[in-house]
Coordinates of C-alpha atoms in Angstrom, one line a residue:
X1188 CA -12.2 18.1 0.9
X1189 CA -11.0 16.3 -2.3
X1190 CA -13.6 16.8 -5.2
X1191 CA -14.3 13.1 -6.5
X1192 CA -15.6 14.9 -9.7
X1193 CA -12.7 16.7 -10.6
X1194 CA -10.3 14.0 -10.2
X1195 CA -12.7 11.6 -12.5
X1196 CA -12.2 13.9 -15.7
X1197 CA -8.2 13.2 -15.2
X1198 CA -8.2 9.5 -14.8
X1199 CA -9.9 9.1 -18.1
X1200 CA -6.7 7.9 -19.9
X1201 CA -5.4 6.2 -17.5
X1202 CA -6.2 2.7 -18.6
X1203 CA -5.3 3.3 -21.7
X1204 CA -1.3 4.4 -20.2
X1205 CA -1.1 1.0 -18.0
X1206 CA -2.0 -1.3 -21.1
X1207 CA 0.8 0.4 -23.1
X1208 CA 2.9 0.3 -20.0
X1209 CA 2.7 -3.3 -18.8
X1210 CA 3.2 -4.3 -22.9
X1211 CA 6.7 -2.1 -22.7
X1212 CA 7.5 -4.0 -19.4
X1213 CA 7.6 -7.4 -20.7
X1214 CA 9.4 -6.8 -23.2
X1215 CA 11.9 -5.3 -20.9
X1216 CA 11.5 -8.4 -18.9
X1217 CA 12.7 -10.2 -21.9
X1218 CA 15.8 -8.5 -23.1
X1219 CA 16.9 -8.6 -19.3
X1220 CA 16.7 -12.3 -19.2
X1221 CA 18.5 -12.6 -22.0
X1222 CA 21.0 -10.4 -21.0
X1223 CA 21.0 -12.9 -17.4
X1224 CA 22.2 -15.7 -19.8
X1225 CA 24.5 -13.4 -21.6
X1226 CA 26.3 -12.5 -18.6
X1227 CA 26.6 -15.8 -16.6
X1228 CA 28.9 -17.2 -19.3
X1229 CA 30.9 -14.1 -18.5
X1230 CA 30.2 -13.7 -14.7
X1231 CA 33.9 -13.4 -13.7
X1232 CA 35.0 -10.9 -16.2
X1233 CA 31.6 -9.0 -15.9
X1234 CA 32.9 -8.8 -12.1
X1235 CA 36.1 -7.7 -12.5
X1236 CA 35.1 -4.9 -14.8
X1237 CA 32.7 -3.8 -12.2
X1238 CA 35.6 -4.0 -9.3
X1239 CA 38.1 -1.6 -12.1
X1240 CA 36.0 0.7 -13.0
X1241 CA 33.2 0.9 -10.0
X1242 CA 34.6 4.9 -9.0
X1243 CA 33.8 5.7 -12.5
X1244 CA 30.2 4.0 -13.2
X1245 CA 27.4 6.5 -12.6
X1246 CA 25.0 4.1 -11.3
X1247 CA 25.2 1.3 -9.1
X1248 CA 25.9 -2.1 -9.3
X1249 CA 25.9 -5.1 -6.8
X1250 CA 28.3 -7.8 -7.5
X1251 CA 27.1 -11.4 -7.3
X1252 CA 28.6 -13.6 -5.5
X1253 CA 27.0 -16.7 -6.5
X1254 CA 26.3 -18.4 -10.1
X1255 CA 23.6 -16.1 -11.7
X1256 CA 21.4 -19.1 -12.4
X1257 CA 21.4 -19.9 -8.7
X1258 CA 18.0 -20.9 -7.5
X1259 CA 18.0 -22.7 -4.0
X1260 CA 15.3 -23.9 -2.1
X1261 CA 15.3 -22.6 1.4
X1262 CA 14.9 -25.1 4.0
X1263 CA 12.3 -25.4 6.6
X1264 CA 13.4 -23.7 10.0
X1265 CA 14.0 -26.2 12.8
X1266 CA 10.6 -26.5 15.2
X1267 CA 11.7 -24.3 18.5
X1268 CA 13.2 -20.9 17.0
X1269 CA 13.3 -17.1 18.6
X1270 CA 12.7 -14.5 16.8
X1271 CA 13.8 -10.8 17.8
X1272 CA 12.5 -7.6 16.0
X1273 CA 12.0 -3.9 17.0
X1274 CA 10.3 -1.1 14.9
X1275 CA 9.9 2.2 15.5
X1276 CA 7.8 5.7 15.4
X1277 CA 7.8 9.3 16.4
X1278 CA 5.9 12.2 17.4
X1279 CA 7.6 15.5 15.9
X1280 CA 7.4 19.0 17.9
X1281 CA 5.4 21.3 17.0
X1282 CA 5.4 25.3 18.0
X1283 CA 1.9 25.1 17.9
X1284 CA 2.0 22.8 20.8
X1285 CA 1.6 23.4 24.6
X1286 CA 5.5 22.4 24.7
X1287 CA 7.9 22.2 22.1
X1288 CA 9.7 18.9 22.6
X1289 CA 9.5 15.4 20.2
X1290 CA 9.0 11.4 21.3
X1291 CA 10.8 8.2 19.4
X1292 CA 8.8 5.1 20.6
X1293 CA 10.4 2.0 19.9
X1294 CA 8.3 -1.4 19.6
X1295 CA 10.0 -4.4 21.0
X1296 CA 9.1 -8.2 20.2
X1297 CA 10.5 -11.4 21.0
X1298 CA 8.5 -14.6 19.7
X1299 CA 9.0 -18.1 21.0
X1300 CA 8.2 -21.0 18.9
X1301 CA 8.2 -24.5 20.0
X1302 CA 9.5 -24.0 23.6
X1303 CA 6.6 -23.0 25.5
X1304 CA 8.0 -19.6 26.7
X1305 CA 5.6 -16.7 26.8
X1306 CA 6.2 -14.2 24.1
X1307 CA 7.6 -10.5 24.9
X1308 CA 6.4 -6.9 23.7
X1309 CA 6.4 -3.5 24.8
X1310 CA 7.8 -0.6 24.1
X1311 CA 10.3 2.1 25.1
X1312 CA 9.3 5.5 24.9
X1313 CA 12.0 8.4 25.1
X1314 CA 10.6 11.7 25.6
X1315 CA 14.0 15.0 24.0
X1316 CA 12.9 18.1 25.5
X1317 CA 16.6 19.7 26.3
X1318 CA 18.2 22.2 24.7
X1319 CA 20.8 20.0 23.6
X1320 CA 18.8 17.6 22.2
X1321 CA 16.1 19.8 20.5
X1322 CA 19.0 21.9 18.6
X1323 CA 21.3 18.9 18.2
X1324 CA 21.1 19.1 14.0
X1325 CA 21.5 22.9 13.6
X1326 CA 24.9 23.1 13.7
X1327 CA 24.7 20.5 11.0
X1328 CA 22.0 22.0 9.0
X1329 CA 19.9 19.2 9.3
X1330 CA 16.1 20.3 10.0
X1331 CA 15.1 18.5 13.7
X1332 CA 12.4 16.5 12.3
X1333 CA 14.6 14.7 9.4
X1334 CA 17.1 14.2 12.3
X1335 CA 14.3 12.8 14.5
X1336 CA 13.7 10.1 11.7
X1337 CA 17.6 9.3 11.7
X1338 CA 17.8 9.0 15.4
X1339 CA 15.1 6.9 15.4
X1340 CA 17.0 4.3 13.5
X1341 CA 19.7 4.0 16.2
X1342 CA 17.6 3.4 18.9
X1343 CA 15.7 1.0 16.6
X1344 CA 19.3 -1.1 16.1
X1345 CA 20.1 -0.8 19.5
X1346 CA 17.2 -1.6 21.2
X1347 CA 17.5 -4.8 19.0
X1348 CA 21.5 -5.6 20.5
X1349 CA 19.9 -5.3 24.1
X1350 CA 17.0 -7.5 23.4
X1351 CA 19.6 -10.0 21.7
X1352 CA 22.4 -9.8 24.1
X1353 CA 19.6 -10.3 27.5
X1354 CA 18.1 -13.4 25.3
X1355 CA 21.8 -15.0 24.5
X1356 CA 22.6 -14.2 28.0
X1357 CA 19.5 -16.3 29.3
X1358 CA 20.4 -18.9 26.7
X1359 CA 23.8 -19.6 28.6
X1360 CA 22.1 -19.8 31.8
X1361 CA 19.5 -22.1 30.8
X1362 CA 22.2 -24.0 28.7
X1363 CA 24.1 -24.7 31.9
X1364 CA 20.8 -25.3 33.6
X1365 CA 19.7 -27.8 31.3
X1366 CA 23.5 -29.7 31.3
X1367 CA 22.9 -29.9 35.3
X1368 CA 19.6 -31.1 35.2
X1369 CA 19.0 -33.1 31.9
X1370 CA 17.9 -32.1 28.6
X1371 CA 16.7 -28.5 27.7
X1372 CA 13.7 -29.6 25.9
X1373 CA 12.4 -31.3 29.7
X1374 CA 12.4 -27.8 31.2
X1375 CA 9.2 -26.1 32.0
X1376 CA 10.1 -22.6 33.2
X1377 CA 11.7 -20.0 31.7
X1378 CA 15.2 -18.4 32.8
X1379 CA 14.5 -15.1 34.8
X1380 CA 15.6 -12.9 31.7
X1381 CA 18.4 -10.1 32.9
X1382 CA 17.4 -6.6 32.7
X1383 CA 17.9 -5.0 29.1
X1384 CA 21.5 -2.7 29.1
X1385 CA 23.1 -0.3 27.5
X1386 CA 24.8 -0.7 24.4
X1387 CA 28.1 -0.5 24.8
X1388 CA 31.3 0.2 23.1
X1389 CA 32.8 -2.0 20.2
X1390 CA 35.9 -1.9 21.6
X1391 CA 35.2 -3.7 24.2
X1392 CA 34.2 -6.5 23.0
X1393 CA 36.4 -9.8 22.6
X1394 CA 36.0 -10.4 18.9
X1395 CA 34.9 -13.6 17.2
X1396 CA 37.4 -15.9 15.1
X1397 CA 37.4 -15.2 11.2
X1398 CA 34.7 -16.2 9.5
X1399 CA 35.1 -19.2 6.7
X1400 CA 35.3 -18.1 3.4
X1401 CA 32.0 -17.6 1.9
X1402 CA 30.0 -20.3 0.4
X1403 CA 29.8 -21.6 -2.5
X1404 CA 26.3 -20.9 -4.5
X1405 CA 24.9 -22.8 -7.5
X1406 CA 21.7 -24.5 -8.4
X1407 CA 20.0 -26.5 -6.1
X1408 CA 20.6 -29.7 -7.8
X1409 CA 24.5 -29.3 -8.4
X1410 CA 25.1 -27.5 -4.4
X1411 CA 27.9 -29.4 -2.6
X1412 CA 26.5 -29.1 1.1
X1413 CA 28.9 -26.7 3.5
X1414 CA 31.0 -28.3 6.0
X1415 CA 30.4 -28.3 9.7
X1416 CA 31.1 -24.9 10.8
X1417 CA 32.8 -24.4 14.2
X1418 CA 30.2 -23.0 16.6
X1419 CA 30.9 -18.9 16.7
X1420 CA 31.1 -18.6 20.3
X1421 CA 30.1 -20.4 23.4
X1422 CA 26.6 -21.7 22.7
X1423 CA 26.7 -21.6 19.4
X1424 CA 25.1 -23.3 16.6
X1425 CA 27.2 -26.1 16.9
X1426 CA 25.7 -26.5 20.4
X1427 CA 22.2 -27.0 19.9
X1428 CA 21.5 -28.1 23.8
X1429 CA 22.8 -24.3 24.5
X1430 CA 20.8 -22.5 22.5
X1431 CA 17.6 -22.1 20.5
X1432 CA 18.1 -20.4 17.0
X1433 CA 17.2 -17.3 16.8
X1434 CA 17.1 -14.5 14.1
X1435 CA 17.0 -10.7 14.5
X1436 CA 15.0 -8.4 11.9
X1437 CA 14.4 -4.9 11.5
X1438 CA 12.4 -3.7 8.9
X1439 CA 14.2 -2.2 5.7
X1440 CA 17.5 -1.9 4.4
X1441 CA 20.7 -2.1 6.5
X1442 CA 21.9 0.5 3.6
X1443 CA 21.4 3.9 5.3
X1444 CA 21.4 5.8 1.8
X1445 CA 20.1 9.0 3.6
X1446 CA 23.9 9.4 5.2
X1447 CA 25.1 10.2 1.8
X1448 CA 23.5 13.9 2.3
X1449 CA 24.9 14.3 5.9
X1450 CA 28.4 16.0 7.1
X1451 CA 31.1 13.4 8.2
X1452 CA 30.8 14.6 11.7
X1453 CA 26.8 14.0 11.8
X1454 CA 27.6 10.7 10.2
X1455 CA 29.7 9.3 12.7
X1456 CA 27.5 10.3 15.4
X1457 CA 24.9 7.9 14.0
X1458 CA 27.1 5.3 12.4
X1459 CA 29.0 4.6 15.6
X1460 CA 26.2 3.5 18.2
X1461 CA 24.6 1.2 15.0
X1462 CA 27.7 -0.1 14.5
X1463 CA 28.6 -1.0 18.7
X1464 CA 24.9 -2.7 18.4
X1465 CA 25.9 -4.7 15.1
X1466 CA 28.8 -6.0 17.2
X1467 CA 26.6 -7.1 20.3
X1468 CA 24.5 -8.9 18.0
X1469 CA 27.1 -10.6 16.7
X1470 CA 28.8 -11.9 19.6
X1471 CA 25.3 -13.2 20.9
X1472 CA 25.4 -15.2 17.4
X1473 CA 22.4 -14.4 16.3
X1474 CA 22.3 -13.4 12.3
X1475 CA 20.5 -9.4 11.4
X1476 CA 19.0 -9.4 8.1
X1477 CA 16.7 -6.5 7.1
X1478 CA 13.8 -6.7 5.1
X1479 CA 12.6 -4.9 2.7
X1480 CA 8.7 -5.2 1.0
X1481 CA 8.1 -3.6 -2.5
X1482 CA 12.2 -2.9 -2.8
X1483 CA 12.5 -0.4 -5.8
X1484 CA 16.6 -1.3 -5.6
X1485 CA 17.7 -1.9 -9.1
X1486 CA 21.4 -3.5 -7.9
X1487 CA 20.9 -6.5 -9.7
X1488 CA 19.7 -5.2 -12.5
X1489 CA 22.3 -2.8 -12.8
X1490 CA 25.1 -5.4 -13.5
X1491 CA 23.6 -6.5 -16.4
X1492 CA 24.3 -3.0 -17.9
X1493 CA 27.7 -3.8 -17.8
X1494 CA 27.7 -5.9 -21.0
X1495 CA 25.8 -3.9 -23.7
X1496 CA 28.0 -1.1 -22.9
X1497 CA 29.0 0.1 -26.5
X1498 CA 32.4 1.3 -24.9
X1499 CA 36.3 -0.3 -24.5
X1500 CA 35.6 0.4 -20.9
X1501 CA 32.9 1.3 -18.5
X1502 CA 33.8 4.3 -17.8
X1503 CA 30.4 7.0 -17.3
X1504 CA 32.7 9.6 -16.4
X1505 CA 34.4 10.0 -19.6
X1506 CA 31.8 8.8 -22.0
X1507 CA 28.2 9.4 -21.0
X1508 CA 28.6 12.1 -18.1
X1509 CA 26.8 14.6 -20.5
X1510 CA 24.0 12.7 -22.1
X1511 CA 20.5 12.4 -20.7
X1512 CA 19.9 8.7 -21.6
X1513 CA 22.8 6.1 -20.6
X1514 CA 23.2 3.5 -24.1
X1515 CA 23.1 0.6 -21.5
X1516 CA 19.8 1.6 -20.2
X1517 CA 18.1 -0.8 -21.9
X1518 CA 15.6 -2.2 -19.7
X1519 CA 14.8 0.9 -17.2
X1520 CA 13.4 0.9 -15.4
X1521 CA 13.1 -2.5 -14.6
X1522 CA 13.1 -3.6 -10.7
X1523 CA 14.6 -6.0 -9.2
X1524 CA 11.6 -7.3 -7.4
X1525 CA 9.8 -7.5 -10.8
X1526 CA 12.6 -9.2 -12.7
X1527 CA 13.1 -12.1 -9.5
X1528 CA 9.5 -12.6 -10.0
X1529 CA 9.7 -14.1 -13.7
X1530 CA 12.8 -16.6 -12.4
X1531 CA 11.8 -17.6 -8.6
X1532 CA 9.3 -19.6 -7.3
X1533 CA 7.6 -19.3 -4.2
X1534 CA 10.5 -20.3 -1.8
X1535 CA 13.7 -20.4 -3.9
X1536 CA 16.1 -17.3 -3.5
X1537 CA 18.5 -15.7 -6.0
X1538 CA 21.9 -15.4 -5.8
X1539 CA 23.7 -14.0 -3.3
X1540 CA 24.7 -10.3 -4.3
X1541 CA 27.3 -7.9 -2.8
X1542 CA 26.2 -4.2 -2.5
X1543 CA 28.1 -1.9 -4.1
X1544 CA 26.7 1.2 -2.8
X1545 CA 29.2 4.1 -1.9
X1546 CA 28.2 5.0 0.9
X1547 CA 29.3 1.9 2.6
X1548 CA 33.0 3.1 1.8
X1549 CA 31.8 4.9 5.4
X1550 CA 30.8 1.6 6.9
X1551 CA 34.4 0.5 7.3
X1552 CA 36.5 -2.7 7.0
X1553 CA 34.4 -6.1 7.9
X1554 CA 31.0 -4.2 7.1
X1555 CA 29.9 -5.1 3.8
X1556 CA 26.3 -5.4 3.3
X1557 CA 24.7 -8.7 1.3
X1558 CA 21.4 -9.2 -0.3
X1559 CA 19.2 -11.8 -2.1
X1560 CA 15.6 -12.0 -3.1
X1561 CA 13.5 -14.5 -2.1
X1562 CA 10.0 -15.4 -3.2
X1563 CA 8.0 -15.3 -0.4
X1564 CA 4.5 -16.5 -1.8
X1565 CA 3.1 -13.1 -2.1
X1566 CA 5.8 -10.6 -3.3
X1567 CA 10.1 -10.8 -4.0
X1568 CA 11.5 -9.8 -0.8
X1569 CA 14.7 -8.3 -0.5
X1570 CA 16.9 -9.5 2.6
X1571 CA 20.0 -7.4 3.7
X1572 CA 22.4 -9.0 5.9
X1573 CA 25.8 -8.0 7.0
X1574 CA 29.3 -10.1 5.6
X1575 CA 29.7 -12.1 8.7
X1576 CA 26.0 -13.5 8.3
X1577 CA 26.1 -13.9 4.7
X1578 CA 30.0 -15.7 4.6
X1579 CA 28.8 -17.6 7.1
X1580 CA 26.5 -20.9 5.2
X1581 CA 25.3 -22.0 8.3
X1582 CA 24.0 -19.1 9.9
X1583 CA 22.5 -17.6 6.1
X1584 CA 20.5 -20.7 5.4
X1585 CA 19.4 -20.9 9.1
X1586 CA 18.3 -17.0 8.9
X1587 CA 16.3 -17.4 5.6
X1588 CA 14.5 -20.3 6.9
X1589 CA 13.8 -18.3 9.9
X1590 CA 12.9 -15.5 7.8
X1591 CA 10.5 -17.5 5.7
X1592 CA 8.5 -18.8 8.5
X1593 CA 8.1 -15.3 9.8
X1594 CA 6.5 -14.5 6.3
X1595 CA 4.2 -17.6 6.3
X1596 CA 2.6 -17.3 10.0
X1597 CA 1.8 -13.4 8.9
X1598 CA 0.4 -14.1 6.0
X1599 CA 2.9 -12.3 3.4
X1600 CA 4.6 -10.0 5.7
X1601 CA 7.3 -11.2 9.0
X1602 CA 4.8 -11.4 12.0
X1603 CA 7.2 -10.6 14.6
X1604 CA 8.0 -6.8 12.0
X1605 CA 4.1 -6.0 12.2
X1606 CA 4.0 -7.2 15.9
X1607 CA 6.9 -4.4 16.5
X1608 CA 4.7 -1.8 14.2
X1609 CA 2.0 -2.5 16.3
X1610 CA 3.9 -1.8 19.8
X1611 CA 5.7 1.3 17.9
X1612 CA 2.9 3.2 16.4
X1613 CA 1.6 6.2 18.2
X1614 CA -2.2 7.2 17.6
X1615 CA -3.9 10.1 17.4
X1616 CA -5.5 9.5 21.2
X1617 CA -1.8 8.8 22.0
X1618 CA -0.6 12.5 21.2
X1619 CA -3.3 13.9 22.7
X1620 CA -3.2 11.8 26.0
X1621 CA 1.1 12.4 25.9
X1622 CA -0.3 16.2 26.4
X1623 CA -3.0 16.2 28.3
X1624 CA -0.5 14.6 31.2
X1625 CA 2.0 17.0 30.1
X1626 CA 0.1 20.0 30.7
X1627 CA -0.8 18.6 34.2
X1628 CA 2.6 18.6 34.9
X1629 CA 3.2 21.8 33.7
X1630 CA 0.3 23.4 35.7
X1631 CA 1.6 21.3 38.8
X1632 CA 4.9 23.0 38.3
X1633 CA 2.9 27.1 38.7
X1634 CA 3.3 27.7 34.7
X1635 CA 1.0 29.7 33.4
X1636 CA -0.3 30.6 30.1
X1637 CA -0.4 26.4 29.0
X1638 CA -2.2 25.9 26.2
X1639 CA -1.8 25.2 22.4
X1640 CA -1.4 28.3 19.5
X1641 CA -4.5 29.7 18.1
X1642 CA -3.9 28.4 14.6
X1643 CA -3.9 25.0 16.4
X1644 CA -6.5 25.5 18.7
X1645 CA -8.8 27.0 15.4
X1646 CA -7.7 23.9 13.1
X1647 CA -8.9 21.2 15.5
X1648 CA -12.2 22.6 15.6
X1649 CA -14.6 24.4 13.0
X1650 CA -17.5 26.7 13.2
X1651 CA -18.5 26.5 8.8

């Protein structure tokens, strides 16, 4: 039990800390919008010194890939839009349990707007209880229940690819429904939807035509419109009568950071089946972004180091390897998030940005990841999006817009995310249910002995 009392006599100077705090902020917030000004008259230069010397900087830096003083409204999404998400959660093992085995739960949700289809949720529970898959990370040296959290972002992503690939699917047939019988908007039924299947392979796939160089930024009042981009595949957004526009989100970055820390071989074997599911949600042509609430990324702000670095060359290696305060760190540790929020308002974005993360070295060729704030009314949002969403103007606009709407009908946070949370999250009542009709089985079966650890059985109960 927490004493209240205790804790009161070390909060006494706390007030006193945030006041001299959020005075050293804006002041911080100042020098970095100066140095925003600074570098936009030198963007290109600024850019290609980040390019040369990127293996030798000790922090990291995004590249932007629009004007720096880009601010651009986002439009408002079309009336009848999908919108796909999943979310996950787990339940860890425990030897204190009546069985030592683990669940990943994974919370589906498709939302219809404007085309009087019923909206879809569930979830998909998968219960590891083998050998194989309980001592998977061993060989690794990767404790089960940090693996368990890096599993569950596969079957997050593909979950998503099956729930994309059975709504394009349905799409086409209604499409060609629609063509035979009139206009899409004059049908009342909904398309049987195919059963959900597996991911598959990426290799097997027929792959899409290149993508258009990307597009160029600015400010909203000097923006050249795109030109009309060739729909992606069959039914694409060039075919409006085909398809509804969709988005797909997952909530937080698509930057898995945590693979930095892992063996190549452990890597792969969760890089691969993400990557597959990237590729089926690609060829159903529906843009992934991932979005991230309260981002602490400082990728924007890192760039702007780059020109009060006192060196010839920005080189951290050589220079500053040994000292314990960086001479560019001028404004840390300033956020992105809180910088955007001094220069946006409530439905502009910034400028496009280019991660420069390492680890997506590992992601391979065509799998750059993208990012822009936007102000969303209540916070900055950052949105992650792979290349062939962000090089591609129509689909990026369309999956803002999308985005944004999300935001607005959940009242600061993407309703179809929290939806997902909702169908993920497994409750205390849910654990203990899960075991109850385990041990059942296991009695049914003639074990004997079934029953939980006396440290647990002691904990859930207490006789002081």
């Amino acid at each position: 039990m927490l004493d209240l009392t205790k804790v009161a006599r070390q909060m006494q100077g706390i007030s006193q800390h945030l006041n001299a705090e959020t005075a050293a902020s804006r002041k911080r917030l100042e020098l970095a919008t100066q140095l925003l000004w600074r570098s936009l008259a030198q963007q290109s230069e600024l850019v290609q010194r980040q390019q040369q010397w990127r293996d030798r900087l000790i922090f990291t830096a995004a590249v932007p890939v629009e004007p720096l003083d880009t601010r651009i409204e986002i439009p408002v999404p079309p009336k009848a839009h999908t919108v796909i998400a999943t979310d996950g959660s787990q339940m860890t093992p425990s030897h204190h349990e009546i069985a030592y085995c683990y669940l990943i739960n994974i919370g589906r949700v498709v939302l219809h707007y404007g085309q009087s289809r019923h909206p879809f949720m569930d979830s998909l529970p998968e219960v590891f209880y083998k050998a194989e898959d309980l001592n998977i990370s061993r060989q690794w040296g990767i404790r089960i229940e940090e693996w368990l959290g890096y599993w569950r972002t596969v079957s997050e992503t593909v979950a998503l690819a099956e729930l994309c690939t059975s709504w394009a699917k349905s799409q086409e047939d209604g499409g060609r429904g629609a063509q035979e019988n009139g206009s899409i908007e004059n049908q009342t039924s909904d398309p049987p939807l195919p059963p959900l299947h597996k991911g598959g392979s990426a290799k097997n796939q027929t792959p899409d035509p290149p993508l258009p160089p990307l597009h160029k930024g600015g400010s909203a009042k000097n923006q050249t419109p795109d030109p009309p981009l060739p729909p992606l595949h069959k039914g694409g957004w060039g075919d409006p009568k085909s398809i509804v526009p969709s988005l797909a989100m997952v909530d937080g970055s698509l930057i898995y950071w945590f693979l930095e820390q892992l063996p190549s071989e452990a890597r792969a074997r969760i890089l691969t089946p993400i990557f597959a599911a990237w590729e089926q949600i690609r060829t159903a042509g529906i843009p992934l972004i991932g979005y991230l609430s309260a981002s602490r990324s400082s990728e924007a702000m890192n760039f702007l180091r780059l020109p009060v670095c006192p060196h010839p060359v920005p080189n951290c290696q050589t220079f500053c390897h040994n000292l314990d305060k960086l001479p560019c760190e001028v404004f840390d540790p300033l956020r992105d998030t809180r910088f955007w929020l001094s220069q946006l308002q409530p439905g502009q974005r910034s400028p496009l940005w280019r991660s420069g993360a390492k680890i997506l070295d590992l992601y391979g060729k065509g799998q750059s990841i993208y990012f822009c704030y936007v102000h969303v009314g209540a916070e900055i949002a950052r949105i992650d999006m792979p290349g062939w969403v962000a090089e591609d103007g129509v689909m990026f606009e369309r999956a803002l817009s999308l985005m944004l709407a999300q935001v607005q009908k959940g009242y600061g946070y993407p309703v179809t995310l929290a939806e997902a949370h909702n169908q993920a999250v497994v409750t205390g009542s849910d654990r203990a249910r899960f075991f109850a009709m385990l041990e059942q089985q296991m009695i049914k079966a003639g074990l004997r002995n079934v029953g939980t650890s006396y440290k647990e059985t002691r904990k859930r109960g207490s006789i002081a």
